[in-house]
Amino acid sequence: MLISLHAVVPRVERQHRLIEELRATAARPLTSASLAERTGVSTRTVERDIAALQDAGVPIAARRGTGGGYAIDARSELPPLTLTPGEASALVASLVAVGPRASASAQSALAKLIAALCEGGDDGRREGRGPA
């Protein structure tokens, strides 16, 4: 089954925006209505996206009742990742497909991936020292 890139990119961008909103306000939970208003989607879409992010392992907590909502631990950090060159290239292709709409975080990640790919795969070809 082929999945259209046009269908995936908006969802990924939306989910990234949710994470960024939650990180920016980590001191207090945000309701689905507040997140919907901030991201320009319905509360149902926010709830679906939050569930997908939680299923993917993003540390988003749901608190019920007055003062409740969704919160993410701003102190949470990713452990070091080891990607194969193919995995890194796939991420680069995905980020390039997003193009100029990519967030600052996505653009930073793209630059780091490209630098790592160029550094890790230098066999002399970039400067004309090796075989073509």
CSV table of C-alpha atoms in Angstrom, one decimal:
chain,number,residue,atom,x,y,z
A,1,MET,CA,0.0,0.0,0.0
A,2,LEU,CA,1.5,3.3,-1.1
A,3,ILE,CA,1.0,6.3,1.2
A,4,SER,CA,0.9,9.7,-0.4
A,5,LEU,CA,3.7,12.1,0.8
A,6,HIS,CA,1.1,14.9,0.6
A,7,ALA,CA,-1.0,13.1,3.2
A,8,VAL,CA,1.9,12.3,5.5
A,9,VAL,CA,3.7,15.7,5.6
A,10,PRO,CA,0.9,17.8,7.0
A,11,ARG,CA,0.3,15.2,9.8
A,12,VAL,CA,4.0,15.1,10.7
A,13,GLU,CA,4.1,18.9,10.7
A,14,ARG,CA,1.0,19.1,12.8
A,15,GLN,CA,2.4,16.6,15.3
A,16,HIS,CA,5.7,18.4,15.5
A,17,ARG,CA,3.8,21.6,16.2
A,18,LEU,CA,1.9,19.9,19.0
A,19,ILE,CA,5.2,18.7,20.6
A,20,GLU,CA,6.7,22.2,20.3
A,21,GLU,CA,3.6,23.8,21.9
A,22,LEU,CA,3.7,21.3,24.8
A,23,ARG,CA,7.5,21.9,25.3
A,24,ALA,CA,7.0,25.7,25.3
A,25,THR,CA,4.4,25.4,28.0
A,26,ALA,CA,5.8,22.5,30.0
A,27,ALA,CA,5.1,24.3,33.3
A,28,ARG,CA,1.3,23.9,32.8
A,29,PRO,CA,-0.9,21.4,30.9
A,30,LEU,CA,-2.8,22.5,27.8
A,31,THR,CA,-6.3,21.3,27.0
A,32,SER,CA,-7.1,19.8,23.7
A,33,ALA,CA,-9.2,22.9,23.0
A,34,SER,CA,-6.3,25.2,23.6
A,35,LEU,CA,-4.0,23.0,21.5
A,36,ALA,CA,-6.6,23.0,18.7
A,37,GLU,CA,-6.8,26.7,18.8
A,38,ARG,CA,-3.0,27.1,18.7
A,39,THR,CA,-2.5,24.7,15.9
A,40,GLY,CA,-5.6,25.5,13.8
A,41,VAL,CA,-7.2,22.0,13.9
A,42,SER,CA,-10.2,20.4,15.6
A,43,THR,CA,-10.0,19.0,19.2
A,44,ARG,CA,-10.6,15.5,17.7
A,45,THR,CA,-7.6,15.9,15.5
A,46,VAL,CA,-5.5,17.0,18.5
A,47,GLU,CA,-6.6,14.0,20.5
A,48,ARG,CA,-5.8,11.6,17.6
A,49,ASP,CA,-2.4,13.2,17.1
A,50,ILE,CA,-1.6,13.0,20.8
A,51,ALA,CA,-2.6,9.4,20.9
A,52,ALA,CA,-0.3,8.6,17.9
A,53,LEU,CA,2.6,10.5,19.5
A,54,GLN,CA,2.0,8.6,22.8
A,55,ASP,CA,2.0,5.3,20.9
A,56,ALA,CA,5.3,6.3,19.3
A,57,GLY,CA,6.8,6.8,22.7
A,58,VAL,CA,6.6,10.6,23.1
A,59,PRO,CA,6.3,11.3,26.9
A,60,ILE,CA,3.0,13.1,26.8
A,61,ALA,CA,0.9,12.8,30.0
A,62,ALA,CA,-2.8,13.4,30.1
A,63,ARG,CA,-4.2,14.9,33.3
A,64,ARG,CA,-8.0,15.0,34.0
A,65,GLY,CA,-10.0,17.5,35.9
A,66,THR,CA,-9.6,21.2,36.7
A,67,GLY,CA,-6.2,22.4,35.6
A,68,GLY,CA,-5.7,19.3,33.6
A,69,GLY,CA,-4.7,18.8,30.0
A,70,TYR,CA,-1.7,17.5,28.1
A,71,ALA,CA,1.8,18.0,29.3
A,72,ILE,CA,5.3,16.9,28.1
A,73,ASP,CA,8.4,16.7,30.3
A,74,ALA,CA,10.5,19.5,28.9
A,75,ARG,CA,13.5,17.8,30.6
A,76,SER,CA,13.1,14.7,28.6
A,77,GLU,CA,15.9,14.1,26.2
A,78,LEU,CA,16.5,11.6,23.4
A,79,PRO,CA,19.2,9.0,24.0
A,80,PRO,CA,22.0,9.0,21.5
A,81,LEU,CA,20.8,7.5,18.2
A,82,THR,CA,22.7,5.3,15.8
A,83,LEU,CA,21.3,5.5,12.3
A,84,THR,CA,22.5,3.5,9.3
A,85,PRO,CA,23.4,5.7,6.3
A,86,GLY,CA,20.2,4.5,4.6
A,87,GLU,CA,18.1,5.6,7.6
A,88,ALA,CA,19.8,9.0,7.8
A,89,SER,CA,19.3,9.4,4.0
A,90,ALA,CA,15.6,8.6,4.3
A,91,LEU,CA,15.2,11.3,7.0
A,92,VAL,CA,17.1,13.8,4.8
A,93,ALA,CA,14.8,13.0,1.9
A,94,SER,CA,11.7,13.4,4.1
A,95,LEU,CA,13.0,16.8,5.5
A,96,VAL,CA,13.9,18.0,2.0
A,97,ALA,CA,10.3,17.1,0.9
A,98,VAL,CA,8.9,19.4,3.6
A,99,GLY,CA,10.9,22.2,2.1
A,100,PRO,CA,10.8,25.8,3.2
A,101,ARG,CA,7.8,25.0,5.5
A,102,ALA,CA,10.0,23.0,7.8
A,103,SER,CA,10.3,24.3,11.3
A,104,ALA,CA,13.6,25.7,12.7
A,105,SER,CA,14.1,22.4,14.6
A,106,ALA,CA,13.5,20.4,11.4
A,107,GLN,CA,16.0,22.6,9.4
A,108,SER,CA,18.6,22.2,12.2
A,109,ALA,CA,18.1,18.4,12.2
A,110,LEU,CA,18.5,18.4,8.4
A,111,ALA,CA,21.8,20.3,8.6
A,112,LYS,CA,23.1,17.9,11.2
A,113,LEU,CA,22.1,14.8,9.2
A,114,ILE,CA,23.7,16.2,6.0
A,115,ALA,CA,26.9,17.1,8.0
A,116,ALA,CA,27.0,13.6,9.5
A,117,LEU,CA,26.5,11.9,6.2
A,118,CYS,CA,29.2,13.9,4.5
A,119,GLU,CA,31.6,13.4,7.4
A,120,GLY,CA,30.9,9.7,7.8
A,121,GLY,CA,31.1,8.9,4.1
A,122,ASP,CA,34.1,10.8,3.1
A,123,ASP,CA,36.2,8.5,0.9
A,124,GLY,CA,38.0,11.3,-0.9
A,125,ARG,CA,35.4,11.8,-3.7
A,126,ARG,CA,34.1,15.2,-2.4
A,127,GLU,CA,37.5,16.9,-3.0
A,128,GLY,CA,38.4,14.9,-6.1
A,129,ARG,CA,41.0,12.8,-4.3
A,130,GLY,CA,39.5,9.4,-5.0
A,131,PRO,CA,37.8,7.5,-7.7
A,132,ALA,CA,34.7,8.9,-9.3
